[in-house]
């Protein structure tokens, strides 16, 4: 395989507070190849959005990258700041957020925002940029793009607005797109449209996509590989089909089993006892051990399991093997 | 079995006109948004009735009308034999009905102690609340010592348990659950749904369950009504609805919902979005997006008709 | 929400006090030198005003203790005739400037504090009613507020003062002056409170805990007082602090213009008015020290209010 578009190595994000240093992201490593969608899934507080923000350099102070590397096509970008970072964003990395309204300027027409971004990153004349903006809107499936390019964001519906955001993220032809809960605010029917659009663009343009979401269903449909996060760490990383159907980390397995679909026909849902620990009270050893029915003495001892220390798929000393799964 | 709640031809309009001065200057007419259009259904005692729909379908509005939080524009809502639209408002049935809200952060007053929050429905009636909160906290899986804490000390799932405890305080028969788990994480959602199922069995409760999440509805409901732009387009017992959806909108919803077993599914996504409720399309509200639409759909709003156990509002369903 | 909100209403047991001290608000306080210095200044000035009868070397309101020979004594120097020494000098009538400042501050603070209280009560009540009930009640209240805002507050205060003066009999005027001053400043300042409380009420009344309270049959007035008001108090506290500084300045302005506290019971503003007559004739201290006191008082209260606003604003934390 060729060099990955994005390579994250042992990324640690820290937030110093008066109660001590919190680690919302703690030693996360993964690659995304061109044309691949990596789904990053986890419950609230798992550190999934923080990982995405760290990659694009959008951490709010006082959060900071404490150690680790972020490589974009082999070039380290985690130490870039200011103008260099802004140049990188847009040109090489596009962003799609949950609420399309916050990522669009309400006072500028959609066309102005697109041409501005295009001209900032690509060496094109005004009219060329205009044509390109129309092509970008066309590509994300906005009907009558040539007429609608002079509309303001509020004149679009929610789904169409999210398409505009995607066009904006794509218009300078970046190699990497980071989509943070891109469909959470949308209705089911529109969500399906947006997922289909993301998949098509990823396939046709060979963009690497990091899809951050809490919705396992969205991940299962859209992603090629999935990274499951728990308390700032990677719990499991693997091809989506294997992770969903043959989860090896007990947390992933519990997560899958507790969705109402999985327990179809049963009176009660499977449930994981307790809740994700707060960042100031992450237990020693494996962060999941207080909620885990498979936990043994080793799970309580530091250092906790990591993907590298285990089998590379699940960060668990005692992963569920496929034979056990069959008997469950 | 008898119907505990009967909703007949319920209509609710919202006035979405601009302020008076703007209307005069810009020569605009009053604008009306019909959030609920001629909806009828019945909820059997000790059953779970679910209303599903996307945003703007009117599902929360119906819940709030039944709860007596907002008045109906027309129609009847009969709860346990009392018509709350005609007969002196919702006060008559107030103690029989409670509600659980979507946002566990906004539904607890941040300045109140958990003890006072839970006991409020009883305290308002001037009755004794000694030990009540502690008992209810244990019933919903929290500790009696939590009664002296403030809401900010709890996680989202725990807050939703506190909301459930408050809902149980006045010993209601009916609980209206408005998206009770959509703000929660999956693993916490299953805990809350299980708790709700258990309490229903123990206390013989009737739920009106409002949600956009088909998987949750399929797990919880006995009978399901599908809403689109304020109209009840299809209603059927759970298994019947999921096995043989009749209305094209219901089918679209099922197809569009993300599935755990649909890896890299390549289907044609549904077309279009929910139209503007202020200027809804004439005839059947779904016709602009409907693959089955013909001329009659553009002109005439279909009347409900029965196909087996399913009640559907569609000219072409069979 | 956060610890500080509990802190405000639960200062009863030591356990809570300890928690309050460790809470977010106290933490922010301990890490803001400006807040600590201004809090110290406010405490110093308020305490010295409250305990003026015990601190002040003379009683400026007791004509019997005054000696006209002491007039115009410069600060720190012995008087040419009596040999008495005054820390901040004396004014034309031989009153000790230091003592008059302490007593003047009493009146300034009393008027300012009472006026803010009056404005707060009116503003909070009208704001709650407007925000929660809406409809024509809201329209009437907020339009009155809008109209009042188009006049400078000091003009409104002067108008009220003038009307009140016209209807009180002359022999009571000096006695009533303080109360009229409170009424005038209070009535000119309620709009801010009403607007802030209405805004907070509009936010809170649509939150689900208010719906839950309506659902169980709690009456509107009970909801406003038990549910909404406690959640609007933060904003009220901030406005009250900043209004206090403004009210003290407004009082000083009115007194300076001669429509406020009478010379027999001088406030800081009256003292400045008296002092400005001697500004260019060499007796600078009669103007300078009251003016500096007013500056220190208003500035430190304002800085404290600014800090409080930032510390209580959840978006900035």
Tab-separated table of C-alpha atoms in Angstrom, chain C residues 64-306:
chain	number	residue	atom	x	y	z
C	64	UNK	CA	-21.133	73.172	68.050
C	65	UNK	CA	-17.830	71.407	67.451
C	66	UNK	CA	-16.875	73.641	64.564
C	67	UNK	CA	-14.450	76.512	64.920
C	68	UNK	CA	-14.517	79.011	62.106
C	69	UNK	CA	-10.929	79.928	62.980
C	70	UNK	CA	-9.940	76.506	61.667
C	71	UNK	CA	-11.148	77.368	58.151
C	72	UNK	CA	-8.875	76.696	55.186
C	73	UNK	CA	-6.232	74.791	57.120
C	74	UNK	CA	-3.968	73.034	54.578
C	75	UNK	CA	-3.592	69.264	54.948
C	76	UNK	CA	-1.060	68.116	57.520
C	77	UNK	CA	-0.081	71.621	58.636
C	78	UNK	CA	-0.935	73.222	62.005
C	79	UNK	CA	-3.574	75.939	61.840
C	80	UNK	CA	-2.122	79.433	62.072
C	81	UNK	CA	-4.500	80.441	64.903
C	82	UNK	CA	-5.453	77.305	66.805
C	83	UNK	CA	-2.410	75.130	66.055
C	84	UNK	CA	-4.726	72.165	65.331
C	85	UNK	CA	-3.548	69.708	62.673
C	86	UNK	CA	-5.985	68.181	60.141
C	87	UNK	CA	-4.955	65.150	58.045
C	88	UNK	CA	-6.652	66.353	54.855
C	89	UNK	CA	-7.110	69.974	55.834
C	90	UNK	CA	-10.372	71.857	56.489
C	91	UNK	CA	-12.939	73.628	54.370
C	92	UNK	CA	-14.202	77.207	54.551
C	93	UNK	CA	-16.245	76.560	57.678
C	94	UNK	CA	-13.413	74.811	59.472
C	95	UNK	CA	-14.841	71.344	58.965
C	96	UNK	CA	-12.289	68.548	58.835
C	97	UNK	CA	-12.193	67.367	55.200
C	98	UNK	CA	-11.319	63.792	56.208
C	99	UNK	CA	-14.390	63.602	58.452
C	100	UNK	CA	-16.700	65.182	55.901
C	101	UNK	CA	-15.499	62.674	53.313
C	102	UNK	CA	-16.281	59.760	55.644
C	103	UNK	CA	-19.720	61.137	56.442
C	104	UNK	CA	-20.286	62.166	52.822
C	105	UNK	CA	-19.448	58.672	51.646
C	106	UNK	CA	-22.094	57.353	54.033
C	107	UNK	CA	-24.716	59.396	52.267
C	108	UNK	CA	-23.383	58.561	48.808
C	109	UNK	CA	-23.365	54.835	49.564
C	110	UNK	CA	-26.739	54.934	51.275
C	111	UNK	CA	-28.334	56.719	48.344
C	112	UNK	CA	-26.562	54.552	45.762
C	113	UNK	CA	-27.355	51.288	47.482
C	114	UNK	CA	-30.995	52.123	48.177
C	115	UNK	CA	-31.509	53.426	44.658
C	116	UNK	CA	-30.096	50.230	43.165
C	117	UNK	CA	-32.302	48.158	45.447
C	118	UNK	CA	-35.352	50.114	44.332
C	119	UNK	CA	-34.364	49.845	40.675
C	120	UNK	CA	-33.676	46.137	41.119
C	121	UNK	CA	-37.033	45.370	42.706
C	122	UNK	CA	-38.945	47.312	40.048
C	123	UNK	CA	-36.823	45.976	37.193
C	124	UNK	CA	-36.860	42.331	38.293
C	125	UNK	CA	-40.617	42.285	38.846
C	126	UNK	CA	-41.420	44.011	35.547
C	127	UNK	CA	-38.802	41.946	33.674
C	128	UNK	CA	-40.205	38.668	35.000
C	129	UNK	CA	-43.762	39.666	34.148
C	130	UNK	CA	-42.830	40.860	30.670
C	131	UNK	CA	-40.727	37.807	29.866
C	132	UNK	CA	-43.013	35.152	31.269
C	133	UNK	CA	-46.453	36.487	30.429
C	134	UNK	CA	-45.597	38.076	27.086
C	135	UNK	CA	-48.395	39.551	25.006
C	136	UNK	CA	-49.620	43.085	25.620
C	137	UNK	CA	-48.137	43.178	29.154
C	138	UNK	CA	-44.698	42.687	27.663
C	139	UNK	CA	-45.353	45.254	24.946
C	140	UNK	CA	-46.439	47.915	27.435
C	141	UNK	CA	-43.575	47.329	29.864
C	142	UNK	CA	-40.866	47.172	27.247
C	143	UNK	CA	-42.149	50.179	25.300
C	144	UNK	CA	-42.099	52.262	28.497
C	145	UNK	CA	-38.550	51.030	29.023
C	146	UNK	CA	-37.609	51.964	25.460
C	147	UNK	CA	-39.057	55.438	25.846
C	148	UNK	CA	-37.259	55.989	29.130
C	149	UNK	CA	-33.991	54.860	27.520
C	150	UNK	CA	-34.224	57.643	24.946
C	151	UNK	CA	-33.695	60.191	27.752
C	152	UNK	CA	-30.394	60.383	29.630
C	153	UNK	CA	-30.857	58.816	33.057
C	154	UNK	CA	-29.636	61.951	34.778
C	155	UNK	CA	-32.323	63.986	33.005
C	156	UNK	CA	-35.019	61.569	34.156
C	157	UNK	CA	-33.652	61.767	37.685
C	158	UNK	CA	-33.671	65.573	37.571
C	159	UNK	CA	-37.236	65.556	36.302
C	160	UNK	CA	-38.401	63.272	39.106
C	161	UNK	CA	-36.401	65.317	41.587
C	162	UNK	CA	-37.952	68.518	40.356
C	163	UNK	CA	-41.506	67.166	40.537
C	164	UNK	CA	-40.923	65.755	44.019
C	165	UNK	CA	-39.442	69.033	45.179
C	166	UNK	CA	-42.458	70.872	43.867
C	167	UNK	CA	-44.921	68.800	45.859
C	168	UNK	CA	-43.064	68.621	49.187
C	169	UNK	CA	-43.577	71.545	51.615
C	170	UNK	CA	-40.465	73.754	51.876
C	171	UNK	CA	-39.844	72.994	55.566
C	172	UNK	CA	-39.413	69.271	54.844
C	173	UNK	CA	-37.296	69.682	51.717
C	174	UNK	CA	-33.886	69.167	53.289
C	175	UNK	CA	-35.093	66.154	55.269
C	176	UNK	CA	-36.789	64.644	52.254
C	177	UNK	CA	-33.907	65.363	49.861
C	178	UNK	CA	-32.195	62.029	50.470
C	179	UNK	CA	-35.360	60.008	49.888
C	180	UNK	CA	-36.248	61.971	46.794
C	181	UNK	CA	-32.735	61.341	45.539
C	182	UNK	CA	-33.133	57.594	46.059
C	183	UNK	CA	-36.481	57.615	44.311
C	184	UNK	CA	-35.175	59.679	41.403
C	185	UNK	CA	-32.096	57.566	40.762
C	186	UNK	CA	-33.951	54.311	41.374
C	187	UNK	CA	-36.729	55.151	38.938
C	188	UNK	CA	-34.236	56.219	36.290
C	189	UNK	CA	-32.304	52.960	36.505
C	190	UNK	CA	-34.828	50.101	36.512
C	191	UNK	CA	-34.787	49.635	32.727
C	192	UNK	CA	-31.468	47.767	32.692
C	193	UNK	CA	-32.701	45.260	35.255
C	194	UNK	CA	-35.976	44.759	33.428
C	195	UNK	CA	-34.246	44.116	30.118
C	196	UNK	CA	-31.747	41.658	31.543
C	197	UNK	CA	-34.335	39.769	33.573
C	198	UNK	CA	-36.738	39.637	30.643
C	199	UNK	CA	-33.972	38.221	28.463
C	200	UNK	CA	-33.078	35.573	31.026
C	201	UNK	CA	-36.760	34.750	31.532
C	202	UNK	CA	-37.322	34.264	27.815
C	203	UNK	CA	-34.475	31.747	27.781
C	204	UNK	CA	-35.491	29.931	30.940
C	205	UNK	CA	-39.230	29.759	30.311
C	206	UNK	CA	-38.718	27.545	27.279
C	207	UNK	CA	-36.467	25.127	29.119
C	208	UNK	CA	-37.964	21.799	29.918
C	209	UNK	CA	-37.832	22.114	33.685
C	210	UNK	CA	-40.310	24.972	33.428
C	211	UNK	CA	-42.568	22.800	31.280
C	212	UNK	CA	-42.265	20.052	33.858
C	213	UNK	CA	-43.381	22.507	36.528
C	214	UNK	CA	-46.324	23.670	34.410
C	215	UNK	CA	-47.225	20.067	33.807
C	216	UNK	CA	-47.708	19.364	37.502
C	217	UNK	CA	-49.926	22.402	37.856
C	218	UNK	CA	-47.591	24.981	39.372
C	219	UNK	CA	-49.049	28.472	38.922
C	220	UNK	CA	-47.306	31.124	36.796
C	221	UNK	CA	-46.283	33.333	39.738
C	222	UNK	CA	-44.865	30.379	41.593
C	223	UNK	CA	-42.897	29.322	38.499
C	224	UNK	CA	-41.516	32.831	38.080
C	225	UNK	CA	-40.338	33.093	41.664
C	226	UNK	CA	-39.266	29.532	42.453
C	227	UNK	CA	-37.918	28.417	39.077
C	228	UNK	CA	-36.990	31.327	36.866
C	229	UNK	CA	-35.812	33.995	39.288
C	230	UNK	CA	-33.027	31.890	40.872
C	231	UNK	CA	-31.636	31.221	37.411
C	232	UNK	CA	-31.702	34.905	36.474
C	233	UNK	CA	-29.953	36.035	39.666
C	234	UNK	CA	-26.433	35.856	38.254
C	235	UNK	CA	-27.230	38.411	35.619
C	236	UNK	CA	-29.032	40.578	38.169
C	237	UNK	CA	-26.028	40.490	40.490
C	238	UNK	CA	-23.702	41.720	37.754
C	239	UNK	CA	-26.025	44.519	36.711
C	240	UNK	CA	-26.565	45.504	40.346
C	241	UNK	CA	-22.841	45.884	40.961
C	242	UNK	CA	-22.252	48.012	37.902
C	243	UNK	CA	-25.428	50.001	38.607
C	244	UNK	CA	-24.172	50.740	42.104
C	245	UNK	CA	-21.175	52.568	40.695
C	246	UNK	CA	-23.403	54.407	38.246
C	247	UNK	CA	-25.898	55.327	40.961
C	248	UNK	CA	-23.144	56.738	43.181
C	249	UNK	CA	-21.914	58.822	40.263
C	250	UNK	CA	-25.484	59.891	39.438
C	251	UNK	CA	-25.998	60.972	43.030
C	252	UNK	CA	-22.715	62.895	42.927
C	253	UNK	CA	-23.751	64.546	39.668
C	254	UNK	CA	-27.131	65.605	41.037
C	255	UNK	CA	-25.581	66.913	44.223
C	256	UNK	CA	-22.901	68.676	42.242
C	257	UNK	CA	-25.595	70.379	40.188
C	258	UNK	CA	-27.167	71.492	43.442
C	259	UNK	CA	-30.323	69.413	43.162
C	260	UNK	CA	-29.205	66.591	45.445
C	261	UNK	CA	-28.008	66.322	49.016
C	262	UNK	CA	-28.161	69.664	50.857
C	263	UNK	CA	-24.952	71.363	52.151
C	264	UNK	CA	-26.044	70.634	55.728
C	265	UNK	CA	-25.878	66.921	54.957
C	266	UNK	CA	-23.226	66.839	52.239
C	267	UNK	CA	-22.580	63.788	50.088
C	268	UNK	CA	-19.388	63.373	48.046
C	269	UNK	CA	-21.022	65.294	45.199
C	270	UNK	CA	-21.958	68.187	47.469
C	271	UNK	CA	-18.391	68.284	48.791
C	272	UNK	CA	-17.028	68.456	45.258
C	273	UNK	CA	-19.438	71.282	44.479
C	274	UNK	CA	-18.276	73.194	47.530
C	275	UNK	CA	-14.648	72.440	46.734
C	276	UNK	CA	-14.720	73.519	43.114
C	277	UNK	CA	-15.277	77.106	44.266
C	278	UNK	CA	-11.816	77.087	45.829
C	279	UNK	CA	-10.009	75.198	43.091
C	280	UNK	CA	-8.123	78.211	41.745
C	281	UNK	CA	-7.782	80.157	44.961
C	282	UNK	CA	-5.172	77.832	46.418
C	283	UNK	CA	-7.388	75.626	48.678
C	284	UNK	CA	-7.110	72.650	46.321
C	285	UNK	CA	-7.580	70.041	49.014
C	286	UNK	CA	-11.238	70.851	49.542
C	287	UNK	CA	-11.952	69.622	45.979
C	288	UNK	CA	-9.212	67.067	45.424
C	289	UNK	CA	-9.792	64.624	48.289
C	290	UNK	CA	-13.565	64.165	47.901
C	291	UNK	CA	-13.042	63.792	44.149
C	292	UNK	CA	-10.349	61.158	44.617
C	293	UNK	CA	-12.559	59.259	47.037
C	294	UNK	CA	-15.432	59.269	44.580
C	295	UNK	CA	-13.088	58.082	41.831
C	296	UNK	CA	-11.687	55.251	43.963
C	297	UNK	CA	-15.158	54.147	45.069
C	298	UNK	CA	-16.746	54.142	41.622
C	299	UNK	CA	-13.714	52.619	39.922
C	300	UNK	CA	-13.264	49.753	42.342
C	301	UNK	CA	-16.964	48.866	42.333
C	302	UNK	CA	-16.925	48.945	38.533
C	303	UNK	CA	-13.841	46.754	38.277
C	304	UNK	CA	-15.411	44.315	40.703
C	305	UNK	CA	-18.542	44.260	38.533
C	306	UNK	CA	-16.483	43.661	35.406
